[in-house]
Coordinates of C-alpha atoms in Angstrom, one line a residue:
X1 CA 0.0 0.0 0.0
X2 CA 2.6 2.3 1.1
X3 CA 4.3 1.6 -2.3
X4 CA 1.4 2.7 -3.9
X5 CA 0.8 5.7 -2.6
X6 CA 4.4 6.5 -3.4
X7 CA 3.9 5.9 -6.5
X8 CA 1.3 7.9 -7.2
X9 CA 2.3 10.8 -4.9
X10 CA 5.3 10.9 -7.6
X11 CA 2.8 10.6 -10.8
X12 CA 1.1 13.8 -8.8
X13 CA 4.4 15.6 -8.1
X14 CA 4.9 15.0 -12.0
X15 CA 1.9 15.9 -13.7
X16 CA 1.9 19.4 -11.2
X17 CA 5.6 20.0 -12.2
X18 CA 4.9 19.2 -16.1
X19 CA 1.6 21.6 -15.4
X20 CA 3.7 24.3 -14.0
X21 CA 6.6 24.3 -16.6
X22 CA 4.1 24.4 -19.3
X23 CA 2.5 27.4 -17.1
X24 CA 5.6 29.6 -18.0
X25 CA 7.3 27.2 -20.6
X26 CA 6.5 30.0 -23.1
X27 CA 8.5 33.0 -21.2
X28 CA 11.0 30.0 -20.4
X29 CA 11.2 29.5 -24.3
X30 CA 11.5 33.7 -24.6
X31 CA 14.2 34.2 -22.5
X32 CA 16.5 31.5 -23.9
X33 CA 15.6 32.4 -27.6
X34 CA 16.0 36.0 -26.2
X35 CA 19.9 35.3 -25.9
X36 CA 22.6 35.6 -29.0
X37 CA 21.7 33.1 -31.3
X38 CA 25.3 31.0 -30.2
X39 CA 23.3 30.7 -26.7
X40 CA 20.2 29.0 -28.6
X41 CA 19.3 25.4 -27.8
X42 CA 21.2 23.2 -30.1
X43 CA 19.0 21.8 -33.0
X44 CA 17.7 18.5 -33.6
X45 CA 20.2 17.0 -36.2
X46 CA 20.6 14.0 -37.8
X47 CA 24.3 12.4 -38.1
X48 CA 25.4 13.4 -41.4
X49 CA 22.7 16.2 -42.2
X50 CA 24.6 19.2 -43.7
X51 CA 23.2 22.3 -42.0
X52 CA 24.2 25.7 -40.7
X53 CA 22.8 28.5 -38.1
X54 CA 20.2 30.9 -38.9
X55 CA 21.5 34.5 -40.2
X56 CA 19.3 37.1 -41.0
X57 CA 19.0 39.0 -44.4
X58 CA 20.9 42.4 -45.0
X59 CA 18.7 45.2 -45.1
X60 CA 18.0 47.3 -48.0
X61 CA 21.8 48.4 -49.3
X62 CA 20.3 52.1 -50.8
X63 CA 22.4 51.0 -53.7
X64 CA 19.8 49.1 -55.3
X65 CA 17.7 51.6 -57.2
X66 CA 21.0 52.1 -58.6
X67 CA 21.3 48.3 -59.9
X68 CA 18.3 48.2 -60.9
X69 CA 19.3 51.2 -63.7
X70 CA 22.7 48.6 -64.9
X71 CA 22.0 48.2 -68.4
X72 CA 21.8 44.8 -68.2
X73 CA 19.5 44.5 -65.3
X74 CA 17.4 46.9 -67.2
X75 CA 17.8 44.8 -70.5
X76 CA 16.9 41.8 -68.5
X77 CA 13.8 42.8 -67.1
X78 CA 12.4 43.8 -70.3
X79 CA 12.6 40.6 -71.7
X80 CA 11.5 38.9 -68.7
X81 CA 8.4 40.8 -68.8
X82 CA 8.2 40.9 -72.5
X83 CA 6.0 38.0 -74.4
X84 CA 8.0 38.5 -77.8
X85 CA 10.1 35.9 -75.8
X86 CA 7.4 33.3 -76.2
X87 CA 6.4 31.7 -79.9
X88 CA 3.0 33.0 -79.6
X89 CA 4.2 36.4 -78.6
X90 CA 1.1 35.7 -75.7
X91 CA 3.6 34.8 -73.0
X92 CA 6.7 36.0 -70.8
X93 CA 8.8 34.5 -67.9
X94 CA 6.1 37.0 -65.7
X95 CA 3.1 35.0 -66.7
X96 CA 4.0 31.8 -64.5
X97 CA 6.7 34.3 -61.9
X98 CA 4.4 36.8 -61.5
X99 CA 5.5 39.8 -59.0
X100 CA 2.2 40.3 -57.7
X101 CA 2.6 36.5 -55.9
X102 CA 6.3 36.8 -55.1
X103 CA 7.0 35.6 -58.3
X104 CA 5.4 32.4 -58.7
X105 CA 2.3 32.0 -59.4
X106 CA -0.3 30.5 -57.3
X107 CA -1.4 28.0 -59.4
X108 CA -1.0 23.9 -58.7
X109 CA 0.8 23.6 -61.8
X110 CA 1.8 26.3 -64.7
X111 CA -0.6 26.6 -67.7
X112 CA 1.6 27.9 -70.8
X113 CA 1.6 28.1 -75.0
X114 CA -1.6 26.4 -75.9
X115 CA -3.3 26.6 -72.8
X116 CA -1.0 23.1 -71.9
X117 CA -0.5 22.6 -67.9
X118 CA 2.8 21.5 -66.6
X119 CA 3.2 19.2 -64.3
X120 CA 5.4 20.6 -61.7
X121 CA 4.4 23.8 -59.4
X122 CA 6.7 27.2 -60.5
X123 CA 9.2 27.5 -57.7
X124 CA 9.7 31.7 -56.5
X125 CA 12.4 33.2 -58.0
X126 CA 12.8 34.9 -54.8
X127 CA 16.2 34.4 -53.5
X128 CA 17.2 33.1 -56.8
X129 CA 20.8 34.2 -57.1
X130 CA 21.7 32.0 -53.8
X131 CA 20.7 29.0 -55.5
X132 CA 23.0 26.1 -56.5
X133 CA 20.7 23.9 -58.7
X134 CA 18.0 25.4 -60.2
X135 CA 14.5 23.3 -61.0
X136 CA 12.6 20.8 -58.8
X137 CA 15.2 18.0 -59.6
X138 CA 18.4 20.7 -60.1
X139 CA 18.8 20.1 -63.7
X140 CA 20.2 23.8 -64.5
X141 CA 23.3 24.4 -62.1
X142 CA 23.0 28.6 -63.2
X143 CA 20.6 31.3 -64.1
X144 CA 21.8 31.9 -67.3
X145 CA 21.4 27.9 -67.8
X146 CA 17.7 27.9 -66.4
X147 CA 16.5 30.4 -68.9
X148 CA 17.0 27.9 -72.0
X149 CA 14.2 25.6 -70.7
X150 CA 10.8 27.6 -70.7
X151 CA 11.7 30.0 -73.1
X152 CA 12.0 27.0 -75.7
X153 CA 9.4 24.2 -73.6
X154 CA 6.2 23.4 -75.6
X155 CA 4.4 23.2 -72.7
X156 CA 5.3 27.0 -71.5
X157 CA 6.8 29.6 -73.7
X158 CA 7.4 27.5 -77.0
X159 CA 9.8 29.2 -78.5
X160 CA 12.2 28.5 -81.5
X161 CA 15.2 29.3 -80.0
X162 CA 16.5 29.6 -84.1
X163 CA 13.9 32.4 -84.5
X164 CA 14.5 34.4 -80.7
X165 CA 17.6 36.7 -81.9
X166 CA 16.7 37.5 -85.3
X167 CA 13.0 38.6 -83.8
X168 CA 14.8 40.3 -81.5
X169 CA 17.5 41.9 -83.7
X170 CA 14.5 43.3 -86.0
X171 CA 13.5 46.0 -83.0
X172 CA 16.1 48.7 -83.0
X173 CA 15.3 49.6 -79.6
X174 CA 16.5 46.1 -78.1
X175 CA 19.4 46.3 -80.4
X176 CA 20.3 49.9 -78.7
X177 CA 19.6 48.5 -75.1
X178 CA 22.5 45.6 -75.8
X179 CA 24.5 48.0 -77.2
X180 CA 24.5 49.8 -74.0
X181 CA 24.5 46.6 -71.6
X182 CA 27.0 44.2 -73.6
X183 CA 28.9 47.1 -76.2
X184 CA 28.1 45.1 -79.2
X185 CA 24.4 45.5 -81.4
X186 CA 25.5 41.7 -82.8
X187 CA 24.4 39.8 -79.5
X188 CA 23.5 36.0 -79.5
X189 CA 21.6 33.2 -76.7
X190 CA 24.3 33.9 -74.7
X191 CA 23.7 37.8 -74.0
X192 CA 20.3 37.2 -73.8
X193 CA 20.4 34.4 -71.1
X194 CA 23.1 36.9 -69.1
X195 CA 20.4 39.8 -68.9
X196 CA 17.8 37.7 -67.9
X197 CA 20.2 36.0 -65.2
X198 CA 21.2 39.9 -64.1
X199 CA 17.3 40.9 -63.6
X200 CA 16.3 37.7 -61.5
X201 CA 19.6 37.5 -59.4
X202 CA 17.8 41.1 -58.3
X203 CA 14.6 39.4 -56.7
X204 CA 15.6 39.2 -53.1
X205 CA 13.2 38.7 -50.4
X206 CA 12.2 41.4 -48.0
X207 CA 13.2 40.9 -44.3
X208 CA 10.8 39.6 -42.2
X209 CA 9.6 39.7 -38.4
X210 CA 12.5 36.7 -38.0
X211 CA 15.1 38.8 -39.1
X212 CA 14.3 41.6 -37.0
X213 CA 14.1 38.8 -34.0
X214 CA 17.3 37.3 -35.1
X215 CA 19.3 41.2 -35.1
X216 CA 18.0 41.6 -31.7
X217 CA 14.5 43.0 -31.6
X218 CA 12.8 40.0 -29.5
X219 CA 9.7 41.1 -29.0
X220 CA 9.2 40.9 -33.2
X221 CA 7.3 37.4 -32.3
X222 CA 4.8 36.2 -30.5
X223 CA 5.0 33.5 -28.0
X224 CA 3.4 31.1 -30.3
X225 CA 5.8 32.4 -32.8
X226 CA 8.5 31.6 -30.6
X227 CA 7.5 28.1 -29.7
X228 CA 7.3 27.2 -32.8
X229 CA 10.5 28.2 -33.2
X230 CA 12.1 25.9 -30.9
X231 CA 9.5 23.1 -32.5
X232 CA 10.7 23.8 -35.8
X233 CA 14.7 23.2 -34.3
X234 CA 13.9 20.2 -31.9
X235 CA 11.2 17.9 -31.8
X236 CA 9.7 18.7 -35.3
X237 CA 13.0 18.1 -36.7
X238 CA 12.9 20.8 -39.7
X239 CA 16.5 22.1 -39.1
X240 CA 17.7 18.7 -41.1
X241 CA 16.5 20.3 -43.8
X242 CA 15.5 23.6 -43.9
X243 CA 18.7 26.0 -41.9
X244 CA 20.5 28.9 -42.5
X245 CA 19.9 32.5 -44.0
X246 CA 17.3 30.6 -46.7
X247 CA 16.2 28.0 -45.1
X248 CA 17.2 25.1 -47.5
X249 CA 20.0 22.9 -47.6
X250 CA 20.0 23.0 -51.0
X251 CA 20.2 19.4 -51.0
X252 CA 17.5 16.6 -52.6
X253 CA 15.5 14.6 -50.3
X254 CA 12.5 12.2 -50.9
X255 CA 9.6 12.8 -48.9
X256 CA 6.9 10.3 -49.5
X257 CA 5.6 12.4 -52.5
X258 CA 6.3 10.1 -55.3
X259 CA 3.3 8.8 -56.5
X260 CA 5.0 5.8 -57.7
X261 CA 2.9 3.6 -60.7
X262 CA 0.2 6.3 -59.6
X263 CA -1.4 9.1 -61.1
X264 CA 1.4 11.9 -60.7
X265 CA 4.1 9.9 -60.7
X266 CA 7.1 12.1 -60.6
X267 CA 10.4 10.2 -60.5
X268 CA 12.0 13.8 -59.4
X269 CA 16.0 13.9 -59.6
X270 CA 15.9 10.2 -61.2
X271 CA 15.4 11.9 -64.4
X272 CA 18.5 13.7 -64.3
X273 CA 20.8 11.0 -62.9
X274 CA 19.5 8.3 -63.5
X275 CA 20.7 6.6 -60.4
X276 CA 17.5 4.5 -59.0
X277 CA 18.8 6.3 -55.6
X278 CA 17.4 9.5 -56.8
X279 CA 14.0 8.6 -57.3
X280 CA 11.1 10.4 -55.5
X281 CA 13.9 13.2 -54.3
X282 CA 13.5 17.2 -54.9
X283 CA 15.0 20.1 -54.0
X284 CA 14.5 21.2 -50.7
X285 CA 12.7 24.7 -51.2
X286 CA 13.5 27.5 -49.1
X287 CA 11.1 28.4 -46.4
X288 CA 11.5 32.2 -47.0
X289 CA 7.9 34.1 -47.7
X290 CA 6.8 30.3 -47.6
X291 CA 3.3 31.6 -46.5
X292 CA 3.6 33.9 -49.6
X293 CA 3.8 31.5 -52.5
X294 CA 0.5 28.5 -51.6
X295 CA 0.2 26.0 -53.2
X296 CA 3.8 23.8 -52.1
X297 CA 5.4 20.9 -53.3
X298 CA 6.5 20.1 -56.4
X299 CA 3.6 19.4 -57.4
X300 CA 1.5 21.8 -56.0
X301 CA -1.3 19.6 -54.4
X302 CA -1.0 21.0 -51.2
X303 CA -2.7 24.7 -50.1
X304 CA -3.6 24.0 -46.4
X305 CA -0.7 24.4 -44.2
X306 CA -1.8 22.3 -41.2
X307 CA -2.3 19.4 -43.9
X308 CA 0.9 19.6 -44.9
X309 CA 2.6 19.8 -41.5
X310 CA 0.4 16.7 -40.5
X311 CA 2.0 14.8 -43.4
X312 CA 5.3 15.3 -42.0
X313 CA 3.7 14.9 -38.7
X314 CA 2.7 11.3 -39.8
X315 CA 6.7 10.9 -41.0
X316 CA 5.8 9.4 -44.6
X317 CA 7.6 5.6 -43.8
X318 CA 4.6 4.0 -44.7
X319 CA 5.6 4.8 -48.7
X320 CA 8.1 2.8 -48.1
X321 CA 8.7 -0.8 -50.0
X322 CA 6.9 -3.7 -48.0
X323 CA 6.0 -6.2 -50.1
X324 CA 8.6 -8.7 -51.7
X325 CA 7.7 -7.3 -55.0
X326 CA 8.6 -3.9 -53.8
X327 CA 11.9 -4.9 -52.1
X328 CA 13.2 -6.3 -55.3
X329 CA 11.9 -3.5 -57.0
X330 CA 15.0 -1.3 -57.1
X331 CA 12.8 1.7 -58.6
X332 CA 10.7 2.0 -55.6
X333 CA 11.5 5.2 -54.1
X334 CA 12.7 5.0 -50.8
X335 CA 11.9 7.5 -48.2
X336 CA 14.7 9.4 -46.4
X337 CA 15.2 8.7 -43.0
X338 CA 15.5 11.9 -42.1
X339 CA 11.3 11.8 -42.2
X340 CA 10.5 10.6 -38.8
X341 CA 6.9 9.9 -37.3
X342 CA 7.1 13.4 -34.9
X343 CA 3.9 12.9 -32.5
X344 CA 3.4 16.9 -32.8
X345 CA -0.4 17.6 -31.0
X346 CA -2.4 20.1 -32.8
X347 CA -1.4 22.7 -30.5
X348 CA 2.1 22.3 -31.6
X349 CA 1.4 22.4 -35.4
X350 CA -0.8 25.2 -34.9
X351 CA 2.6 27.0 -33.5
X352 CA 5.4 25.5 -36.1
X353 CA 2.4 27.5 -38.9
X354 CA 2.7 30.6 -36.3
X355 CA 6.0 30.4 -37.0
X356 CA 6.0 30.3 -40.7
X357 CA 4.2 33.0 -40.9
X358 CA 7.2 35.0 -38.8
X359 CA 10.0 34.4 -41.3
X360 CA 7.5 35.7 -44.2
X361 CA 7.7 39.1 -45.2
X362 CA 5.5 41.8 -47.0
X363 CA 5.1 41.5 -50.9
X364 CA 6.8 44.3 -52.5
X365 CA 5.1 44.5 -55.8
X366 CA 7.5 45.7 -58.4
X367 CA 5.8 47.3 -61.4
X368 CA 6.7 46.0 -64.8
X369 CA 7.7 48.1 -67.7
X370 CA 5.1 51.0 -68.6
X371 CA 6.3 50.3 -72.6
X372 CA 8.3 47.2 -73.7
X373 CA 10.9 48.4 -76.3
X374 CA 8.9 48.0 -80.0

């Protein structure tokens, strides 16, 4: 009997000290986030994950209204906003990075030349110029690389790349504004994949309530904000992935979101490499303005932000291979073990979306070009 009650007098003395922590647990969590970010708690990191620390963005060097009059970044955003560029002369790079949405486009999956869908979601070019690989499966490793494929794509901008220059060439006012950003009139792909490159590496995001939090200014979040904070370094595990000034390791992961022998199938980096390892990875995408650029995924099926959190709440393992068939099957994609089942309640989903919503900024809605150059 005596063991009993000992027993449960400790059960009581636990539930009222778990009761009390979680009483101030939130200005607990305040005053250790409110520290220099070498103080913080130490992520959640998997052995082998390739992350770094948070850093905040710069804030706007005055010298960018200056950029933005370089003659190339002024060629290149007249052809990014100019539909000549497309076969149909209906389209431009704006139609599917539109500035008005951050500069994608808020649709599940691009509809180009022909009214013809895509079938992967147009990444932001926010934040473009920190990039490594460029596409959902890192195909184009530059800017000026990236350009080639929608410009000429059937499915997008359709045009003959054969026919671009000489339509080009045949406006004197484009042949005066590479004069001035490349010193020749005779320009070729090349000068025209450099301006365009020279525009988008321009698109930066805005700084956010989490870069004012991270400079110093702690009370830029909420408490909610904050906790889910910690949630999105610790026990949701995010920091494998998504770290440092864009949130994005830049690497490829696969997260459950194959589709394999399904409708939507997407093979994802596979169809680069061709390495059977590949299949079912993506890029990871940067978290910054996430809240700004709905739907997400590469595919673009998901527009509820709790869903999605509960997927990765649920940890994705059960797309794994189970059957015998599937084992030998060395195309079924394998999940990464970085997704783990997370047991996050609904309180603390509700905060890691609090959070997201901290580390995206305002829209700034640049205005395209009162007159293209005809």
């Amino acid at each position: 009997m005596k063991r009993i009650m000992f027993i449960a007098l400790a059960i009581g003395l636990t539930v009222l000290s778990t009761a009390f922590l979680s009483d101030k647990g939130l200005s607990d969590l305040r005053a250790l986030y409110s520290k220099p970010i070498s103080e913080w708690p130490k992520p959640t990191i998997d052995s082998g994950a390739n992350w770094s620390e948070f850093k905040s963005l710069p804030k706007l060097d005055s010298s960018y209204f200056s950029l933005m009059e370089k003659p190339d970044v002024k060629l290149g955003k007249f052809l990014f906003f100019d539909p000549i560029l497309s076969g149909s002369n209906q389209i431009s790079c704006s139609s599917c990075h539109n500035p008005q949405t951050s500069w994608a486009d808020h649709s599940t999956v691009p509809v180009g030349h022909d009214h013809l869908v895509g079938t992967r979601n147009t990444p932001s070019l926010l934040n473009v110029y920190a990039r490594k690989t460029m596409f959902w499966d890192g195909r184009a490793h530059s800017l000026e690389e990236q350009a080639l494929s929608p410009i000429e794509a059937h499915n997008e901008m359709a045009m003959d790349l054969t026919k671009l220059v000489p339509k080009l060439k045949a406006i004197p006012a484009y042949k005066q504004l590479f004069m001035e950003a490349f010193g020749e009139e005779d320009f070729s792909m090349p000068e025209i994949m450099k301006a365009l490159a020279s525009f988008q590496r321009t698109l930066t995001s805005r700084r956010s309530r989490f870069d004012e939090f991270l400079d110093g200014k702690h009370n830029a979040l909420t408490d909610d904000e904050i906790a889910g904070l910690h949630l999105f370094r610790t026990k949701a595990r995010c920091m494998n992935c998504h770290n440092g000034q864009f949130m994005t390791d830049e690497d490829f992961h696969n997260i459950g979101l194959t589709y394999y022998k399904r409708k939507y199938e997407d093979l994802g980096r596979y169809i680069v490499t061709k390495d059977p390892k590949d299949v079912g990875k993506f890029r990871t995408p940067s978290l910054r303005d996430v809240m700004n650029t709905d739907p997400w995924m590469h595919n673009g099926l998901f527009d509820n932000m709790i869903g999605l959190l509960n997927m990765y709440n649920s940890g994705m393992q059960m797309n794994n291979p189970k059957t015998e068939a599937q084992l030998a099957d060395p195309m079924h994609p394998r999940v990464d073990p970085l997704m783990k089942k997370l047991d996050l309640t609904k309180g603390e989903i509700q905060q890691l979306a609090a959070f997201l919503q901290s580390v995206t900024a305002t829209k700034y809605r640049m205005n395209r070009p009162e007159k293209l150059p005809r």
